[in-house]
mmCIF file of C-alpha atoms in Angstrom:
data_model
loop_
_atom_site.group_PDB
_atom_site.id
_atom_site.type_symbol
_atom_site.label_atom_id
_atom_site.label_comp_id
_atom_site.label_asym_id
_atom_site.label_seq_id
_atom_site.Cartn_x
_atom_site.Cartn_y
_atom_site.Cartn_z
ATOM 1 C CA UNK V 1 -4.366 11.890 -23.875
ATOM 2 C CA UNK V 2 -1.065 10.234 -23.001
ATOM 3 C CA UNK V 3 -1.037 7.278 -20.601
ATOM 4 C CA UNK V 4 1.971 5.481 -19.174
ATOM 5 C CA UNK V 5 1.615 1.829 -20.140
ATOM 6 C CA UNK V 6 3.883 -0.830 -18.594
ATOM 7 C CA UNK V 7 2.079 -3.801 -20.107
ATOM 8 C CA UNK V 8 5.407 -4.824 -21.624
ATOM 9 C CA UNK V 9 8.769 -3.263 -22.400
ATOM 10 C CA UNK V 10 7.659 -1.977 -25.810
ATOM 11 C CA UNK V 11 4.553 -0.164 -24.549
ATOM 12 C CA UNK V 12 6.564 1.277 -21.657
ATOM 13 C CA UNK V 13 9.326 2.517 -23.947
ATOM 14 C CA UNK V 14 6.825 3.986 -26.389
ATOM 15 C CA UNK V 15 4.891 5.901 -23.756
ATOM 16 C CA UNK V 16 8.014 7.105 -21.919
ATOM 17 C CA UNK V 17 9.585 8.349 -25.145
ATOM 18 C CA UNK V 18 6.417 10.189 -26.107
ATOM 19 C CA UNK V 19 6.173 11.899 -22.714
ATOM 20 C CA UNK V 20 9.863 12.827 -22.767
ATOM 21 C CA UNK V 21 9.625 14.165 -26.313
ATOM 22 C CA UNK V 22 12.400 11.922 -27.625
ATOM 23 C CA UNK V 23 12.676 9.216 -30.248
ATOM 24 C CA UNK V 24 11.874 5.721 -28.998
ATOM 25 C CA UNK V 25 14.976 4.198 -30.604
ATOM 26 C CA UNK V 26 17.166 6.867 -28.998
ATOM 27 C CA UNK V 27 15.722 6.184 -25.553
ATOM 28 C CA UNK V 28 16.274 2.446 -26.037
ATOM 29 C CA UNK V 29 19.904 3.074 -27.045
ATOM 30 C CA UNK V 30 20.539 5.178 -23.931
ATOM 31 C CA UNK V 31 19.048 2.464 -21.738
ATOM 32 C CA UNK V 32 21.129 -0.227 -23.438
ATOM 33 C CA UNK V 33 24.298 1.796 -22.898
ATOM 34 C CA UNK V 34 23.528 2.487 -19.248
ATOM 35 C CA UNK V 35 25.679 0.990 -16.511
ATOM 36 C CA UNK V 36 23.994 1.906 -13.207
ATOM 37 C CA UNK V 37 27.194 1.087 -11.295
ATOM 38 C CA UNK V 38 28.974 3.952 -13.083
ATOM 39 C CA UNK V 39 26.375 6.618 -12.327
ATOM 40 C CA UNK V 40 27.437 9.111 -9.682
ATOM 41 C CA UNK V 41 24.978 10.289 -7.069
ATOM 42 C CA UNK V 42 25.112 11.789 -3.617
ATOM 43 C CA UNK V 43 25.561 9.425 -0.676
ATOM 44 C CA UNK V 44 22.200 10.385 0.765
ATOM 45 C CA UNK V 45 20.340 9.976 -2.549
ATOM 46 C CA UNK V 46 18.245 6.936 -3.361
ATOM 47 C CA UNK V 47 19.621 5.105 -6.446
ATOM 48 C CA UNK V 48 16.027 4.425 -7.509
ATOM 49 C CA UNK V 49 15.743 8.200 -7.900
ATOM 50 C CA UNK V 50 19.267 8.921 -9.164
ATOM 51 C CA UNK V 51 19.405 6.326 -11.959
ATOM 52 C CA UNK V 52 16.197 7.365 -13.769
ATOM 53 C CA UNK V 53 17.170 11.024 -13.455
ATOM 54 C CA UNK V 54 20.629 10.340 -14.925
ATOM 55 C CA UNK V 55 19.171 8.287 -17.777
ATOM 56 C CA UNK V 56 16.968 11.131 -18.936
ATOM 57 C CA UNK V 57 19.730 13.673 -18.388
ATOM 58 C CA UNK V 58 21.656 11.825 -21.128
ATOM 59 C CA UNK V 59 18.875 13.025 -23.441
ATOM 60 C CA UNK V 60 18.839 16.535 -21.971
ATOM 61 C CA UNK V 61 15.456 15.802 -20.407
ATOM 62 C CA UNK V 62 14.516 16.754 -16.862
ATOM 63 C CA UNK V 63 12.569 13.878 -15.313
ATOM 64 C CA UNK V 64 10.268 16.422 -13.716
ATOM 65 C CA UNK V 65 9.165 17.462 -17.207
ATOM 66 C CA UNK V 66 8.019 13.961 -18.179
ATOM 67 C CA UNK V 67 4.252 14.264 -17.828
ATOM 68 C CA UNK V 68 1.342 11.897 -18.401
ATOM 69 C CA UNK V 69 -2.432 12.303 -18.218
ATOM 70 C CA UNK V 70 -2.674 9.029 -16.343
ATOM 71 C CA UNK V 71 -1.423 5.454 -16.354
ATOM 72 C CA UNK V 72 -2.629 1.925 -16.935
ATOM 73 C CA UNK V 73 -2.559 -0.367 -13.923
ATOM 74 C CA UNK V 74 -2.895 -4.119 -13.441
ATOM 75 C CA UNK V 75 -5.133 -5.615 -10.760
ATOM 76 C CA UNK V 76 -4.306 -9.225 -9.929
ATOM 77 C CA UNK V 77 -6.843 -11.512 -8.315
ATOM 78 C CA UNK V 78 -8.569 -14.892 -8.425
ATOM 79 C CA UNK V 79 -12.331 -14.917 -8.847
ATOM 80 C CA UNK V 80 -15.257 -17.118 -9.811
ATOM 81 C CA UNK V 81 -16.623 -14.678 -12.443
ATOM 82 C CA UNK V 82 -13.894 -12.935 -14.466
ATOM 83 C CA UNK V 83 -16.413 -11.290 -16.799
ATOM 84 C CA UNK V 84 -17.887 -9.314 -13.892
ATOM 85 C CA UNK V 85 -15.025 -6.811 -14.130
ATOM 86 C CA UNK V 86 -16.127 -5.853 -17.632
ATOM 87 C CA UNK V 87 -19.705 -5.455 -16.495
ATOM 88 C CA UNK V 88 -19.341 -3.805 -13.070
ATOM 89 C CA UNK V 89 -15.741 -2.624 -12.819
ATOM 90 C CA UNK V 90 -13.377 -3.366 -9.936
ATOM 91 C CA UNK V 91 -15.067 -2.955 -6.567
ATOM 92 C CA UNK V 92 -13.549 -2.338 -3.117
ATOM 93 C CA UNK V 93 -13.651 -5.028 -0.448
ATOM 94 C CA UNK V 94 -16.433 -3.388 1.558
ATOM 95 C CA UNK V 95 -18.745 -3.525 -1.455
ATOM 96 C CA UNK V 96 -18.123 -7.155 -2.356
ATOM 97 C CA UNK V 97 -17.724 -8.734 1.103
ATOM 98 C CA UNK V 98 -21.312 -10.048 1.357
ATOM 99 C CA UNK V 99 -21.114 -11.528 -2.126
ATOM 100 C CA UNK V 100 -17.756 -13.085 -1.281
ATOM 101 C CA UNK V 101 -19.281 -14.858 1.712
ATOM 102 C CA UNK V 102 -22.195 -16.031 -0.449
ATOM 103 C CA UNK V 103 -19.767 -17.394 -3.031
ATOM 104 C CA UNK V 104 -17.753 -19.245 -0.410
ATOM 105 C CA UNK V 105 -20.906 -20.779 1.029
ATOM 106 C CA UNK V 106 -21.706 -22.055 -2.449
ATOM 107 C CA UNK V 107 -18.448 -24.018 -2.281
ATOM 108 C CA UNK V 108 -19.285 -25.710 1.036
ATOM 109 C CA UNK V 109 -21.186 -28.516 -0.681
ATOM 110 C CA UNK V 110 -23.794 -28.870 2.065
ATOM 111 C CA UNK V 111 -21.323 -29.236 4.932
ATOM 112 C CA UNK V 112 -23.118 -26.517 6.921
ATOM 113 C CA UNK V 113 -26.620 -25.064 6.845
ATOM 114 C CA UNK V 114 -27.279 -21.416 5.901
ATOM 115 C CA UNK V 115 -27.979 -20.651 9.587
ATOM 116 C CA UNK V 116 -24.708 -22.272 10.657
ATOM 117 C CA UNK V 117 -22.858 -20.304 7.985
ATOM 118 C CA UNK V 118 -24.304 -17.012 9.232
ATOM 119 C CA UNK V 119 -23.270 -17.932 12.769
ATOM 120 C CA UNK V 120 -19.717 -18.690 11.637
ATOM 121 C CA UNK V 121 -19.461 -15.259 10.068
ATOM 122 C CA UNK V 122 -20.907 -13.564 13.156
ATOM 123 C CA UNK V 123 -18.464 -15.420 15.381
ATOM 124 C CA UNK V 124 -15.563 -14.352 13.193
ATOM 125 C CA UNK V 125 -16.572 -10.691 12.958
ATOM 126 C CA UNK V 126 -18.381 -9.914 16.214
ATOM 127 C CA UNK V 127 -17.870 -10.030 19.959
ATOM 128 C CA UNK V 128 -19.663 -13.341 20.466
ATOM 129 C CA UNK V 129 -17.039 -14.927 22.686
ATOM 130 C CA UNK V 130 -16.461 -17.670 20.135
ATOM 131 C CA UNK V 131 -13.064 -19.364 20.015
ATOM 132 C CA UNK V 132 -13.214 -18.757 16.264
ATOM 133 C CA UNK V 133 -11.970 -15.210 16.879
ATOM 134 C CA UNK V 134 -8.678 -16.640 18.086
ATOM 135 C CA UNK V 135 -8.107 -18.798 14.990
ATOM 136 C CA UNK V 136 -5.157 -18.102 12.730
ATOM 137 C CA UNK V 137 -6.239 -15.466 10.215
ATOM 138 C CA UNK V 138 -9.142 -14.101 12.282
ATOM 139 C CA UNK V 139 -7.316 -10.935 13.327
ATOM 140 C CA UNK V 140 -6.108 -10.318 9.781
ATOM 141 C CA UNK V 141 -9.631 -10.791 8.456
ATOM 142 C CA UNK V 142 -11.093 -8.286 10.915
ATOM 143 C CA UNK V 143 -8.295 -5.836 10.169
ATOM 144 C CA UNK V 144 -9.219 -5.866 6.484
ATOM 145 C CA UNK V 145 -12.998 -5.715 6.683
ATOM 146 C CA UNK V 146 -13.219 -3.196 9.522
ATOM 147 C CA UNK V 147 -11.288 -0.357 7.883
ATOM 148 C CA UNK V 148 -11.779 1.213 4.460
ATOM 149 C CA UNK V 149 -8.031 1.810 4.460
ATOM 150 C CA UNK V 150 -7.646 -1.866 3.483
ATOM 151 C CA UNK V 151 -10.517 -2.048 0.975
ATOM 152 C CA UNK V 152 -8.664 -0.956 -2.158
ATOM 153 C CA UNK V 153 -8.868 -2.062 -4.865
ATOM 154 C CA UNK V 154 -5.122 -2.269 -5.367
ATOM 155 C CA UNK V 155 -3.061 -2.654 -8.521
ATOM 156 C CA UNK V 156 0.490 -2.567 -9.903
ATOM 157 C CA UNK V 157 1.969 -0.265 -12.512
ATOM 158 C CA UNK V 158 4.048 -3.058 -14.071
ATOM 159 C CA UNK V 159 2.119 -6.038 -15.415
ATOM 160 C CA UNK V 160 5.049 -8.385 -14.812
ATOM 161 C CA UNK V 161 4.874 -7.728 -11.074
ATOM 162 C CA UNK V 162 1.255 -8.879 -11.105
ATOM 163 C CA UNK V 163 1.924 -11.898 -13.285
ATOM 164 C CA UNK V 164 4.901 -13.159 -11.302
ATOM 165 C CA UNK V 165 5.468 -11.269 -8.030
ATOM 166 C CA UNK V 166 9.007 -10.838 -6.786
ATOM 167 C CA UNK V 167 10.058 -12.236 -3.409
ATOM 168 C CA UNK V 168 8.157 -10.805 -0.469
ATOM 169 C CA UNK V 169 5.037 -9.810 -2.413
ATOM 170 C CA UNK V 170 1.742 -11.656 -2.137
ATOM 171 C CA UNK V 171 0.712 -13.733 -5.152
ATOM 172 C CA UNK V 172 -2.837 -12.489 -5.748
ATOM 173 C CA UNK V 173 -3.227 -14.677 -8.825
ATOM 174 C CA UNK V 174 -2.999 -17.692 -6.547
ATOM 175 C CA UNK V 175 -5.486 -16.402 -3.974
ATOM 176 C CA UNK V 176 -6.716 -13.115 -2.476
ATOM 177 C CA UNK V 177 -5.526 -12.597 1.098
ATOM 178 C CA UNK V 178 -9.074 -12.215 2.441
ATOM 179 C CA UNK V 179 -9.980 -15.667 1.091
ATOM 180 C CA UNK V 180 -6.967 -17.194 2.813
ATOM 181 C CA UNK V 181 -7.897 -15.473 6.083
ATOM 182 C CA UNK V 182 -11.437 -16.875 6.042
ATOM 183 C CA UNK V 183 -10.372 -20.334 4.905
ATOM 184 C CA UNK V 184 -7.765 -20.652 7.666
ATOM 185 C CA UNK V 185 -10.413 -19.820 10.243
ATOM 186 C CA UNK V 186 -13.288 -21.954 8.966
ATOM 187 C CA UNK V 187 -11.558 -24.921 7.402
ATOM 188 C CA UNK V 188 -14.170 -26.963 5.457
ATOM 189 C CA UNK V 189 -11.647 -27.343 2.643
ATOM 190 C CA UNK V 190 -12.583 -23.842 1.480
ATOM 191 C CA UNK V 191 -9.136 -22.882 0.221
ATOM 192 C CA UNK V 192 -8.788 -25.971 -1.936
ATOM 193 C CA UNK V 193 -12.370 -25.702 -3.200
ATOM 194 C CA UNK V 194 -11.926 -22.032 -4.053
ATOM 195 C CA UNK V 195 -8.672 -22.556 -5.939
ATOM 196 C CA UNK V 196 -10.217 -25.427 -7.885
ATOM 197 C CA UNK V 197 -13.178 -23.323 -9.057
ATOM 198 C CA UNK V 198 -11.814 -19.781 -9.306
ATOM 199 C CA UNK V 199 -9.777 -18.341 -12.164
ATOM 200 C CA UNK V 200 -6.608 -16.280 -11.914
ATOM 201 C CA UNK V 201 -7.051 -12.889 -13.569
ATOM 202 C CA UNK V 202 -5.198 -9.723 -14.456
ATOM 203 C CA UNK V 203 -7.449 -6.718 -15.014
ATOM 204 C CA UNK V 204 -5.951 -3.812 -16.939
ATOM 205 C CA UNK V 205 -7.532 -0.416 -16.294
ATOM 206 C CA UNK V 206 -6.740 3.271 -16.598
ATOM 207 C CA UNK V 207 -6.405 5.670 -13.692
ATOM 208 C CA UNK V 208 -5.438 9.304 -13.213
ATOM 209 C CA UNK V 209 -2.687 8.646 -10.655
ATOM 210 C CA UNK V 210 0.754 9.290 -12.106
ATOM 211 C CA UNK V 211 3.732 11.142 -10.651
ATOM 212 C CA UNK V 212 7.508 11.270 -10.656
ATOM 213 C CA UNK V 213 7.805 7.999 -8.718
ATOM 214 C CA UNK V 214 5.617 6.315 -11.331
ATOM 215 C CA UNK V 215 7.963 7.456 -14.093
ATOM 216 C CA UNK V 216 11.003 6.326 -12.104
ATOM 217 C CA UNK V 217 9.524 2.849 -11.584
ATOM 218 C CA UNK V 218 8.685 2.564 -15.286
ATOM 219 C CA UNK V 219 12.237 3.502 -16.320
ATOM 220 C CA UNK V 220 13.752 1.000 -13.887
ATOM 221 C CA UNK V 221 11.395 -1.686 -15.215
ATOM 222 C CA UNK V 222 12.499 -1.040 -18.812
ATOM 223 C CA UNK V 223 16.160 -0.848 -17.807
ATOM 224 C CA UNK V 224 16.027 -4.261 -16.111
ATOM 225 C CA UNK V 225 14.042 -5.791 -18.969
ATOM 226 C CA UNK V 226 16.381 -4.550 -21.684
ATOM 227 C CA UNK V 227 19.466 -5.803 -19.844
ATOM 228 C CA UNK V 228 17.886 -9.147 -18.971
ATOM 229 C CA UNK V 229 18.266 -8.539 -15.236
ATOM 230 C CA UNK V 230 15.921 -9.599 -12.429
ATOM 231 C CA UNK V 231 13.397 -6.990 -11.392
ATOM 232 C CA UNK V 232 14.195 -5.076 -8.244
ATOM 233 C CA UNK V 233 11.954 -3.279 -5.799
ATOM 234 C CA UNK V 234 12.695 -0.021 -7.591
ATOM 235 C CA UNK V 235 10.321 -0.966 -10.396
ATOM 236 C CA UNK V 236 7.508 -1.799 -7.974
ATOM 237 C CA UNK V 237 4.793 0.852 -7.851
ATOM 238 C CA UNK V 238 1.381 0.095 -6.421
ATOM 239 C CA UNK V 239 -1.832 2.074 -6.325
ATOM 240 C CA UNK V 240 -4.747 2.133 -3.899
ATOM 241 C CA UNK V 241 -7.755 3.240 -5.949
ATOM 242 C CA UNK V 242 -9.715 4.072 -2.761
ATOM 243 C CA UNK V 243 -13.020 3.195 -4.367
ATOM 244 C CA UNK V 244 -14.540 1.481 -7.363
ATOM 245 C CA UNK V 245 -12.888 1.468 -10.772
ATOM 246 C CA UNK V 246 -15.701 2.026 -13.312
ATOM 247 C CA UNK V 247 -16.278 -0.635 -15.945
ATOM 248 C CA UNK V 248 -15.666 2.024 -18.597
ATOM 249 C CA UNK V 249 -12.039 2.270 -17.400
ATOM 250 C CA UNK V 250 -11.391 -1.473 -17.675
ATOM 251 C CA UNK V 251 -9.414 -2.346 -20.805
ATOM 252 C CA UNK V 252 -9.457 -6.124 -20.571
ATOM 253 C CA UNK V 253 -9.548 -9.121 -18.251
ATOM 254 C CA UNK V 254 -6.896 -11.802 -18.787
ATOM 255 C CA UNK V 255 -7.387 -15.312 -17.431
ATOM 256 C CA UNK V 256 -3.949 -16.677 -16.567
ATOM 257 C CA UNK V 257 -2.856 -20.296 -16.321
ATOM 258 C CA UNK V 258 -0.532 -19.777 -13.368
ATOM 259 C CA UNK V 259 0.627 -23.407 -13.471
ATOM 260 C CA UNK V 260 2.700 -22.455 -16.535
ATOM 261 C CA UNK V 261 4.589 -19.596 -14.899
ATOM 262 C CA UNK V 262 8.347 -19.830 -14.529
ATOM 263 C CA UNK V 263 8.939 -22.293 -17.344
ATOM 264 C CA UNK V 264 10.246 -21.966 -20.873
ATOM 265 C CA UNK V 265 6.843 -22.406 -22.503
ATOM 266 C CA UNK V 266 4.629 -19.346 -23.006
ATOM 267 C CA UNK V 267 2.014 -18.631 -20.381
ATOM 268 C CA UNK V 268 -1.502 -19.259 -21.684
ATOM 269 C CA UNK V 269 -3.808 -16.269 -21.489
ATOM 270 C CA UNK V 270 -7.494 -15.956 -22.368
ATOM 271 C CA UNK V 271 -8.392 -12.329 -22.929
ATOM 272 C CA UNK V 272 -11.891 -10.972 -22.300
ATOM 273 C CA UNK V 273 -12.729 -7.597 -23.821
ATOM 274 C CA UNK V 274 -16.465 -7.727 -24.563
ATOM 275 C CA UNK V 275 -18.498 -5.918 -21.865
ATOM 276 C CA UNK V 276 -21.677 -7.778 -22.799
ATOM 277 C CA UNK V 277 -20.294 -11.278 -22.439
ATOM 278 C CA UNK V 278 -21.713 -13.398 -19.635
ATOM 279 C CA UNK V 279 -20.054 -16.091 -17.570
ATOM 280 C CA UNK V 280 -22.089 -18.774 -19.305
ATOM 281 C CA UNK V 281 -20.859 -17.762 -22.769
ATOM 282 C CA UNK V 282 -17.697 -19.035 -24.479
ATOM 283 C CA UNK V 283 -14.512 -17.097 -23.946
ATOM 284 C CA UNK V 284 -14.925 -13.822 -25.787
ATOM 285 C CA UNK V 285 -11.443 -13.760 -27.262
ATOM 286 C CA UNK V 286 -9.109 -16.407 -28.558
ATOM 287 C CA UNK V 287 -6.277 -17.537 -26.322
ATOM 288 C CA UNK V 288 -2.956 -15.737 -26.589
ATOM 289 C CA UNK V 289 0.462 -17.080 -25.672
ATOM 290 C CA UNK V 290 2.394 -14.553 -23.619
ATOM 291 C CA UNK V 291 5.959 -15.071 -22.449
ATOM 292 C CA UNK V 292 6.525 -15.475 -18.715
ATOM 293 C CA UNK V 293 8.645 -12.739 -17.167
ATOM 294 C CA UNK V 294 11.248 -15.295 -16.021
ATOM 295 C CA UNK V 295 11.749 -16.799 -19.463
ATOM 296 C CA UNK V 296 12.551 -13.684 -21.509
ATOM 297 C CA UNK V 297 15.420 -11.243 -21.368
ATOM 298 C CA UNK V 298 14.869 -9.420 -24.639
ATOM 299 C CA UNK V 299 11.740 -7.452 -23.948
ATOM 300 C CA UNK V 300 8.978 -9.800 -25.093
ATOM 301 C CA UNK V 301 5.525 -9.334 -23.653
ATOM 302 C CA UNK V 302 5.112 -10.799 -20.164
#
């Protein structure tokens, strides 16, 4: 089976070339020679559509004929137990919400009793008349938990967009939005306590969703990477899994030291790949230095 893999520029090039039925070196050469400003397209056509189509046309390939069996995606988050993804997969918000509240209570350090904690949650979620419902973040919290439309899990096609989001995108490696919503409402130093204890993670998994827009985003990602240009919105492609991602589809869990992003030094990554490892065990894989997306223009791994 052939999967589109935008873990880095090399995996993306390799998978795109295979799906297009062309030599990898030839595809790289076409991308290197490409000047998007000199590509002609109709006034009413989106350049994010026109440029990928024109690139493949140089190889006598119709972009509609570039087919995959699926793609790898990258779920960014910050959690207390990174190994849980290898054991139970990636779960939607509705499934993990109770556990999330339990975990946050464990960070309260005795500031409230269990009964008080349950009341705080009821006041935030229900029609109790509490002023807590009017706190900043309360409406956003209720919007997320009340509708499966917001439960995900969500992920990005391009790993770099998860590692170092472009302007306007939420940084899930710093903190999940639902955590920020709750912490803004309840206070108790929850945000600071959570960030001090939790670990930033990227979870790579496979999924069946792949289409023409996926291929276009992958080509625009490689084009920007090869030319050393900043990523644009054209290479952003997100997926809503609309339900749990099975553990069997999880490839790895990377712990990321986000404090090192944006500098010249490599970003430190600890990769977990052993499904049987437990949170109390040592890291199940040696650390790996991966280059930050802002510090490379030659196609090194993010």
